[in-house]
Amino acid sequence: MKHALLSILALCGYAAIATAATPTPDAGELKAMTARFAPVEIRVDLASLPENERAALAYLVEASRIVDALFLRQRSPAVPAQLLALADDNSPLGRARLAYFVLNKGPWSELDHDAPFIAGAAPKPGGANFYPLDATREEIDAWIRTLSDTDRLAATGFFTTIRRTPEGKLTTVPYSMEYQGQLGELARLLREAAAATKQPTLKSFLEKRAAAFFSNDYYASDIAWMELDATIEPTIGPYEVYEDEWFNYKAAFEAFITVTDAGETAQLARFGKELQGLEDHLPIDRKYRRAKLGGLAPIRVVNVVVSAGDGNHGIQTAAFNLPNDERVVAEKGSKRVMLRNFQQAKFEKVLLPIAGIALPAEDRALVQFEPFFTHILMHELMHGLGPQTITVDGRATTVRQELKELNGTLEEAKADISGLWALQQLMDKGVIDKRGERGMYVTFLASSFRTLRFGLNESHAKGMALQVNYLLDHGAVRIGEDGRFSLDLAKTKKAVTGLTHDIMTLQARGDYAGVKALLDKMVVIRPEVQRVLDQLEGVPIDIAPRFVTADALLRTVR
Ligand code: ZN
């Protein structure tokens, strides 16, 4: 039954390709589009894992394959059949299409505003496959308004689809029914992994997540995920809601099967002990410093063995915060997971070539992964320092409430620049090696071009423009005859402290007008920066991972 249905769908796919009229990229163009993602082999050292834990990991890798299939189904009803049809096409054009399809997990090019790259492919459906294909956003919206409170909660929930009854009415279907077959298989593999592992918190998460696939209630397993304390750190299930472009209600399936990074975990613990001391010395008026910092949100540094589904298409995720369920966040907070080996791959394939273009030859060797990643860690930690709850005209309020839509940009710039300030403090104190001083700033400067490359349409890039322009204005960064950017170490240290002071003082005062004036002036791409960006055209945009360790593991269970 299943096979017959698939072949009919595949035929429809062929027919659509044959009758299409709009021009789509040819094999050469598709190859160039694919080359924007640098291929990279993802390997993880599993030597320290005992055999039973490696077996658990192998089951989870196998489960990730099902997550891939589930996600294809969720994108649009046509996608799984399109993939099958492409897999059968051995022509050079067919091969090029398949390669790019696999990268994008569908016939839409993410780097080109989701333009279809296969003739006959329909535009990406805004409601994905979460709503009936013949429904409109307005119809769904109007229907939801007619529902009782309980029914509305179900219809707008993370884990349901909306379908039509045989009479054509709209109805809510839980994921546990919609995806019953694949979720049953996923649960089986998670339980195999749970039986293999000797780590209690991992066992607990896997058993509870397997149960959730049947009950459709993910609460207990989300709590168990927050409590994970194991060498294997899996994130697997329905999570992010971006795929539902209509309402952001529905969660797409994804998997990040990872192992914890012992070295970076120790580094984090060391930094954690220094945070109150850093707060006590922030370069701001003493009255703005916090006598006692609140509890820190948990951070995990991991290495990816395999990622799948919504967690692996187009631009690769380098870090994520989960869960999204507000009930879990209220009880347990959320956890930040940083994908170290992905960051490293991006560093090598994207940042190093950028450094070769943006920096003078003598600074390029100083651009290294260690300072790059250490700064990302410190960036995350610095979000927890500095003014947050503030008093404006006698009113108790927060920085976020006062700075409104400007808050994100200023907060990201704060985390970046005060991250450099904090690392300098730790070097001066001997907590980390001071010989890395110049390398830290040079690596940051190179990475600023990577951030600015995508244009000034999100907080990190806007915050970066503010920082680069501030460094230029204070003589910390100079531009050579050849247009390359170099650093004056002494002036850079002063400017980093100065900008940390300026940003945090604006935050402490909740000074919306002051922030607006600063950002209006500084969040621009100046011609000298643009000249460097113009030369980055041939540098890959991102990576295309190939999971070598995961493939080897799979062979051990099959
Ligand atoms: Zn941030």
mmCIF file of C-alpha atoms and ligand atoms in Angstrom, residues 336 376 379-380 383 408 411-413 415-416 460, ligand 1:
data_model
loop_
_atom_site.group_PDB
_atom_site.id
_atom_site.type_symbol
_atom_site.label_atom_id
_atom_site.label_comp_id
_atom_site.label_asym_id
_atom_site.label_seq_id
_atom_site.Cartn_x
_atom_site.Cartn_y
_atom_site.Cartn_z
ATOM 1 C CA ARG A 336 21.941 26.953 25.747
ATOM 2 C CA ILE A 376 31.769 33.119 22.006
ATOM 3 C CA HIS A 379 29.767 36.516 24.996
ATOM 4 C CA GLU A 380 27.107 34.112 26.320
ATOM 5 C CA HIS A 383 24.569 38.402 28.735
ATOM 6 C CA GLY A 408 18.493 43.455 21.024
ATOM 7 C CA GLU A 411 22.562 43.845 24.163
ATOM 8 C CA GLU A 412 24.392 41.842 21.476
ATOM 9 C CA ALA A 413 27.017 44.593 21.120
ATOM 10 C CA ALA A 415 27.943 40.863 25.082
ATOM 11 C CA ASP A 416 30.592 41.052 22.323
ATOM 12 C CA HIS A 460 24.171 40.645 15.935
HETATM 13 ZN ZN ZN B 1 24.208 37.018 22.217
#
